[in-house]
CSV table of C-alpha atoms in Angstrom, one decimal:
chain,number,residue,atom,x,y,z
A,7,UNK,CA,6.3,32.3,24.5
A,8,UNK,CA,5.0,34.6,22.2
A,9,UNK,CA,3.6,38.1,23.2
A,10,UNK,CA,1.6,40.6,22.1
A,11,UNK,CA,1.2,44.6,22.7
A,12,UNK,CA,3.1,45.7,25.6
A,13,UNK,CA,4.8,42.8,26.4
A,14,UNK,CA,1.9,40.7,27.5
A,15,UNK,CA,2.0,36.9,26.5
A,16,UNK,CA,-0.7,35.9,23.9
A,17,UNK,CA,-2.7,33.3,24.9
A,18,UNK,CA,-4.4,32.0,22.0
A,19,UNK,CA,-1.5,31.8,20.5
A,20,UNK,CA,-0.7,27.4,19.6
A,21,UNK,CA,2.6,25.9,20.0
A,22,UNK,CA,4.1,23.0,19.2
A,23,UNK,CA,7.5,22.4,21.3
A,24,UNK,CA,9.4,19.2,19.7
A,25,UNK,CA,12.5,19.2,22.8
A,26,UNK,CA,16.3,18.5,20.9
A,27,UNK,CA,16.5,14.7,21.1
A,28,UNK,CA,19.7,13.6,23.2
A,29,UNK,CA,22.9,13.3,21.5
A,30,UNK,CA,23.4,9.7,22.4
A,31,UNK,CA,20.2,8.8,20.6
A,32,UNK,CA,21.8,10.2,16.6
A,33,UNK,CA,24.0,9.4,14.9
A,34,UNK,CA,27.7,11.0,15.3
A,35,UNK,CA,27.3,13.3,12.4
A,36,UNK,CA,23.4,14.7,12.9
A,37,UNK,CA,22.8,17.6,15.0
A,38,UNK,CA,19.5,18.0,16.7
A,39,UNK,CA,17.9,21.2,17.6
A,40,UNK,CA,14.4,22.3,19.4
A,41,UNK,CA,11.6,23.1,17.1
A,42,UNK,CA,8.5,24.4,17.1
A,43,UNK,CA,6.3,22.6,14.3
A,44,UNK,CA,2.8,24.2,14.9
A,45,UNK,CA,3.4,25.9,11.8
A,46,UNK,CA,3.8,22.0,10.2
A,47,UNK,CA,0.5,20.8,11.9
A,48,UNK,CA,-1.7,23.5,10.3
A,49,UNK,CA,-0.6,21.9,6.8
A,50,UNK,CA,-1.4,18.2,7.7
A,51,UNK,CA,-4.4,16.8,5.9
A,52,UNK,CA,-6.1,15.4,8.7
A,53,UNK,CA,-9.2,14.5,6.9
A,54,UNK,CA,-9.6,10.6,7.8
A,55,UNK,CA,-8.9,8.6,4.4
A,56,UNK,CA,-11.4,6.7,3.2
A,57,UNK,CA,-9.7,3.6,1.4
A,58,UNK,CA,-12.1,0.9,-0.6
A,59,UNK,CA,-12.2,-2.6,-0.1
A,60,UNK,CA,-9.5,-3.3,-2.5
A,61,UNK,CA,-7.0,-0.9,-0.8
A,62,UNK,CA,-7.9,-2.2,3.4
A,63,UNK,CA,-7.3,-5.7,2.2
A,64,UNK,CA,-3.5,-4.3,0.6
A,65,UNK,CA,-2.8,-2.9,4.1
A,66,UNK,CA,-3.7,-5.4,5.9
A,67,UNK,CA,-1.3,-7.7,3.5
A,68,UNK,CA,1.4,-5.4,3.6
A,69,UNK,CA,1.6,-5.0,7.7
A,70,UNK,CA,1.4,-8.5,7.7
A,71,UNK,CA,4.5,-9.3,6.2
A,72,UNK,CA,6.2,-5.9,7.4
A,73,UNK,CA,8.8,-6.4,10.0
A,74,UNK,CA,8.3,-3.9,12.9
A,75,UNK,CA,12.3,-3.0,14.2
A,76,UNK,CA,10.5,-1.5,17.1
A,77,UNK,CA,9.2,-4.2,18.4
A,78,UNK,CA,12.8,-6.4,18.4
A,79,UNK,CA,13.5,-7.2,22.1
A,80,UNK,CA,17.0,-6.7,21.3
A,81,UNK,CA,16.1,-3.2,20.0
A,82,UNK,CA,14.1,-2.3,22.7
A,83,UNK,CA,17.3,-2.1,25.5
A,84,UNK,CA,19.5,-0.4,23.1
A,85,UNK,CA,20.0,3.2,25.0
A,86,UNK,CA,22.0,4.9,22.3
A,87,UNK,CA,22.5,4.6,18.4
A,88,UNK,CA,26.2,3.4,18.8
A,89,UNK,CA,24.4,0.5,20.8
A,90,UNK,CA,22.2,-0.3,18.0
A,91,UNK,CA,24.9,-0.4,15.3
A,92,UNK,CA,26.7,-2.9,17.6
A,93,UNK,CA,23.7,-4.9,17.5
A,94,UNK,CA,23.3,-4.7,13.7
A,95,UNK,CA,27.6,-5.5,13.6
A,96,UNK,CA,26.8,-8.6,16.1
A,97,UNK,CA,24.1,-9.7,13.8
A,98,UNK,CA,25.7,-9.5,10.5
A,99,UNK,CA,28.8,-11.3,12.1
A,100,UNK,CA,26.9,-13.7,13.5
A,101,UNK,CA,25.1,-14.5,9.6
A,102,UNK,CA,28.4,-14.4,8.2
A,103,UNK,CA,29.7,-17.3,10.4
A,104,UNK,CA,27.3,-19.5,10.3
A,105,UNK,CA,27.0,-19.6,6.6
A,106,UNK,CA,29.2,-23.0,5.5
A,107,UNK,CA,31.6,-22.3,2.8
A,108,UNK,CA,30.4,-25.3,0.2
A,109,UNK,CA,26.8,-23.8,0.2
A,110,UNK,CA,27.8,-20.0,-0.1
A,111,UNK,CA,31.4,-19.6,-1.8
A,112,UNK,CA,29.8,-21.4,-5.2
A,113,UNK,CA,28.0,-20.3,-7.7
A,114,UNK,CA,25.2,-21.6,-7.1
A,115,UNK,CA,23.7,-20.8,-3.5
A,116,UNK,CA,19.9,-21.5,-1.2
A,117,UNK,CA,17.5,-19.2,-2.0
A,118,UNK,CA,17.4,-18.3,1.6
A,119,UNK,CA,19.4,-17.0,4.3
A,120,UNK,CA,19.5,-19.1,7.8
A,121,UNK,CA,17.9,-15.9,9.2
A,122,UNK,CA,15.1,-15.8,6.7
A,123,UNK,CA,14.2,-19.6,7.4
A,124,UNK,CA,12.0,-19.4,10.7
A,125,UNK,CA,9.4,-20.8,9.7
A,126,UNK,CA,7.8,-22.6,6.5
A,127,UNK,CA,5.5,-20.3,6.2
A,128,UNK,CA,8.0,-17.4,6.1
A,129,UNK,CA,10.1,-20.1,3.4
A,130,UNK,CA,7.3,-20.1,1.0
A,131,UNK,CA,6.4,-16.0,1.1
A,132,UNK,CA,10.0,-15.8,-0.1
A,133,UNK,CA,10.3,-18.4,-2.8
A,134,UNK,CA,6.9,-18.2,-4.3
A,135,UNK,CA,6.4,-17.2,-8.1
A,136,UNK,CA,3.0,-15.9,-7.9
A,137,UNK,CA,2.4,-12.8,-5.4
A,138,UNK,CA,-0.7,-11.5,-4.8
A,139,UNK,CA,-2.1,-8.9,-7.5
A,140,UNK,CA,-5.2,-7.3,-8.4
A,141,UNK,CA,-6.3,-6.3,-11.9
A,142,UNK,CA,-6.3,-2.7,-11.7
A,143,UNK,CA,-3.0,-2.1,-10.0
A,144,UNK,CA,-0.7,0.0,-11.6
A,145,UNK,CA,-3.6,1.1,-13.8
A,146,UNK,CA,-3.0,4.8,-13.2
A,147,UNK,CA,-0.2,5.3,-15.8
A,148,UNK,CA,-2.2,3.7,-18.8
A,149,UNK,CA,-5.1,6.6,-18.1
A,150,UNK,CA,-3.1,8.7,-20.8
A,151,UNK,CA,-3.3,5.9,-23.5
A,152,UNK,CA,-7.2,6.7,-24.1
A,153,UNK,CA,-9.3,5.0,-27.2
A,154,UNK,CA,-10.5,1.6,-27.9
A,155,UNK,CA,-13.0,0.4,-25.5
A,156,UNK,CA,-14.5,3.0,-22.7
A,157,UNK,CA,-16.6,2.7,-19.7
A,158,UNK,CA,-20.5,3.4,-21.8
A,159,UNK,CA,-22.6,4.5,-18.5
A,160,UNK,CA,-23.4,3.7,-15.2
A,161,UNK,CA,-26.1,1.2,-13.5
A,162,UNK,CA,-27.8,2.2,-10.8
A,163,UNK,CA,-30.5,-0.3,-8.5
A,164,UNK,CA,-34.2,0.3,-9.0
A,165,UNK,CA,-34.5,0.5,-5.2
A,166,UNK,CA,-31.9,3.1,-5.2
A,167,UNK,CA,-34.2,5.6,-8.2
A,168,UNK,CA,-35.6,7.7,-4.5
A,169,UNK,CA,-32.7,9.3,-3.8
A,170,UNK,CA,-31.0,9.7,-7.3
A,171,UNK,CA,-29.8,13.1,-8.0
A,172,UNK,CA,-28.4,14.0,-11.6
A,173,UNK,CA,-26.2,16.8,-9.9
A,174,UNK,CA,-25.0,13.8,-7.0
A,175,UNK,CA,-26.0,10.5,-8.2
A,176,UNK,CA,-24.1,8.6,-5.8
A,177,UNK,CA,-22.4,5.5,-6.1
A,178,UNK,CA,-23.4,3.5,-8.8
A,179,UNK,CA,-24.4,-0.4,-8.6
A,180,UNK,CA,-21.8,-1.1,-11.4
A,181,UNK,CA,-20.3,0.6,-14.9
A,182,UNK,CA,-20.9,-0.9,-18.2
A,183,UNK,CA,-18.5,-1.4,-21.3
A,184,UNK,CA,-20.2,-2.1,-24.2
A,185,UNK,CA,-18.8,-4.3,-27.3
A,186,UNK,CA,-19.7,-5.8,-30.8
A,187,UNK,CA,-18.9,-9.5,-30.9
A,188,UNK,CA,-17.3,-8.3,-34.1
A,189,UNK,CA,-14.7,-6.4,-32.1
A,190,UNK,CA,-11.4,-7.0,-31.0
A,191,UNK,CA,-11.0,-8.5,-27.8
A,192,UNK,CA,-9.5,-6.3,-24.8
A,193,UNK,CA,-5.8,-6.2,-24.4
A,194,UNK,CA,-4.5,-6.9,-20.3
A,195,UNK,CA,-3.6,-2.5,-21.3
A,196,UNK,CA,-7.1,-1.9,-22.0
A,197,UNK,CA,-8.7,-4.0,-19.0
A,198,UNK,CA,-6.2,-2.6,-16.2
A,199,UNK,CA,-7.3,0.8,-17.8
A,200,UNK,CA,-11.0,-0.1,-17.7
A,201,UNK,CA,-10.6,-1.7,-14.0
A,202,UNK,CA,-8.6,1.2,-12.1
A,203,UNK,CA,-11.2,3.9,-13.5
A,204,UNK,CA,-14.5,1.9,-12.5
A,205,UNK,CA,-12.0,1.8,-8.9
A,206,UNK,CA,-14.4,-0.3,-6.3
A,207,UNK,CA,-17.6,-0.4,-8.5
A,208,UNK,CA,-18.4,-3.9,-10.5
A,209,UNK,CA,-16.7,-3.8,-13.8
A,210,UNK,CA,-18.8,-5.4,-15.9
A,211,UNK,CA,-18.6,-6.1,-19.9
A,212,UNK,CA,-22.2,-6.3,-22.1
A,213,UNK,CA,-21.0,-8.4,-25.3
A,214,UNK,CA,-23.3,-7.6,-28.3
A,215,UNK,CA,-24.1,-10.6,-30.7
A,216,UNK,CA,-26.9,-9.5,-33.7
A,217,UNK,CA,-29.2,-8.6,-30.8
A,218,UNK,CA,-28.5,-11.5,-28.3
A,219,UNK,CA,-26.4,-10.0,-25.2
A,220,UNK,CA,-23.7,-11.8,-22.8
A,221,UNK,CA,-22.7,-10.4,-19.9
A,222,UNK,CA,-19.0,-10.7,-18.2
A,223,UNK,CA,-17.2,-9.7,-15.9
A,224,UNK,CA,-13.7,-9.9,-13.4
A,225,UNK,CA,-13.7,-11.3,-9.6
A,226,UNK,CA,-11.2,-11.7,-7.1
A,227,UNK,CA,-10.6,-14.6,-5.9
A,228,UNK,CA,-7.2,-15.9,-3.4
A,229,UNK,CA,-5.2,-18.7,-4.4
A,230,UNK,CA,-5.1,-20.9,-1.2
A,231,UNK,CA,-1.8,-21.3,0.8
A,232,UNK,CA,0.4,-24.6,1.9
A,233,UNK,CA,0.8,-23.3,5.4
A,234,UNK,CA,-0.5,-20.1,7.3
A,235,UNK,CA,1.5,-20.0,10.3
C-alpha cells in the first residue's frame, strides 16, 4: 500500500492489483508476475465510441461468423494449458484420420475440411465468390490521391434552418458532387474516395446537362442467401 508523510497509508491513493496468474494456466516458457496496472487504466479512452450505421451492421457481421474458443465445452474443463494443447493434439489427430487418402493425397482436393462442413449454411459462407462489401471500404488510403471530382457542399433540410449554426452546423441531410455531362465519368478510385469522406451522410451526384439536372446516387442493398441457419 502506498504511504504518505510519516509512514501513514494514503488513502486516495487508486490501485489496480492484477494477482500472478497460476503457473499451470501458461505456457512452459512464460513467467507471470503481479502487477499493478492503475497506471494503464488512466490511459484508456473510455469515451463510449459512437460507430455509424455502416460500421454496427460490420460488427454485427463479423461476431456472427467469429468463433468464440471460450465458449467450446471442451475448452471450458480444460484446468491447465498443457490440457488444452492435448485437446488441440486430439483434434488435429482426429482431422487427420478421418481424411480418406483418394480425396486428400491428390492434387486436386474438397474445398472443405470434414470439420468445416456442419452445416450448409456454414458450406456456403466458405465457398462463396461474393462477400459482403460496402462502397467506401478501404477508402481511407485513396484520401492522398486528391483532384478530379470533390464533394461541392452540403444540404441541409428546410425544417432543420432553426437550429443551423455556421460555427456547428450539424449533420447535414446529404453532400453534393457536382458534374458537367461533358465530364468524365467517375473511376471505382474516385467513388470509394467520394463515399468514405461523405462517411454516413447520403452521397449523392447532381449531373449537369445545358441546364437540365439528374440526380444519382449509391444504396446498399443485401444480396439474399440460400440458407440462414
Amino acid at each position: 500500500m502506498a504511504r504518505g508523510r510519516g509512514g501513514v497509508p494514503a488513502l486516495d491513493s487508486r490501485h489496480t492489483l492484477l494477482l500472478a496468474p497460476a503457473p499451470e494456466l501458461l505456457p512452459a516458457n512464460v513467467a507471470g508476475r503481479e502487477t499493478d496496472a492503475e497506471s494503464w487504466c488512466q490511459k484508456l479512452n473510455q469515451r463510449k465510441e459512437k460507430l455509424s450505421r455502416r460500421e454496427r451492421e460490420q460488427q454485427a457481421e463479423a461476431r456472427h461468423l467469429r468463433e468464440d474458443v471460450n465458449a467450446d465445452p471442451e475448452v471450458q474443463r480444460c484446468s491447465s494449458w498443457q490440457e488444452y494443447k492435448q485437446l488441440l493434439q486430439r483434434r488435429h489427430l482426429q482431422k487427420t484420420q478421418s481424411r480418406p487418402p483418394h480425396l486428400w493425397d491428390q492434387p486436386v482436393t474438397p474445398l472443405l475440411s470434414p470439420g468445416q462442413a456442419d452445416s450448409p449454411a456454414t458450406v456456403f459462407q466458405h465457398i462463396s465468390v461474393l462477400q459482403t462489401t460496402h462502397l467506401a471500404d478501404g477508402g481511407a488510403w485513396l484520401l492522398e490521391k486528391s483532384g478530379g471530382l470533390e464533394i461541392s457542399f452540403d444540404v441541409y433540410q428546410a425544417d432543420a434552418v432553426a437550429t443551423f449554426r455556421k460555427n456547428n452546423p450539424g449533420k447535414p441531410y446529404a453532400r453534393m458532387c457536382i458534374s458537367g455531362f461533358d465530364e468524365p465519368v467517375p473511376d471505382l478510385c474516385t467513388l470509394k474516395r467520394l463515399s468514405y469522406q461523405s462517411g454516413d451522410v447520403p452521397l449523392i451526384f447532381a449531373l449537369v446537362d445545358h441546364g437540365d439536372i439528374s440526380f444519382y446516387s449509391f444504396r446498399d442493398f443485401t444480396l439474399p442467401r440460400d440458407l440462414g441457419h
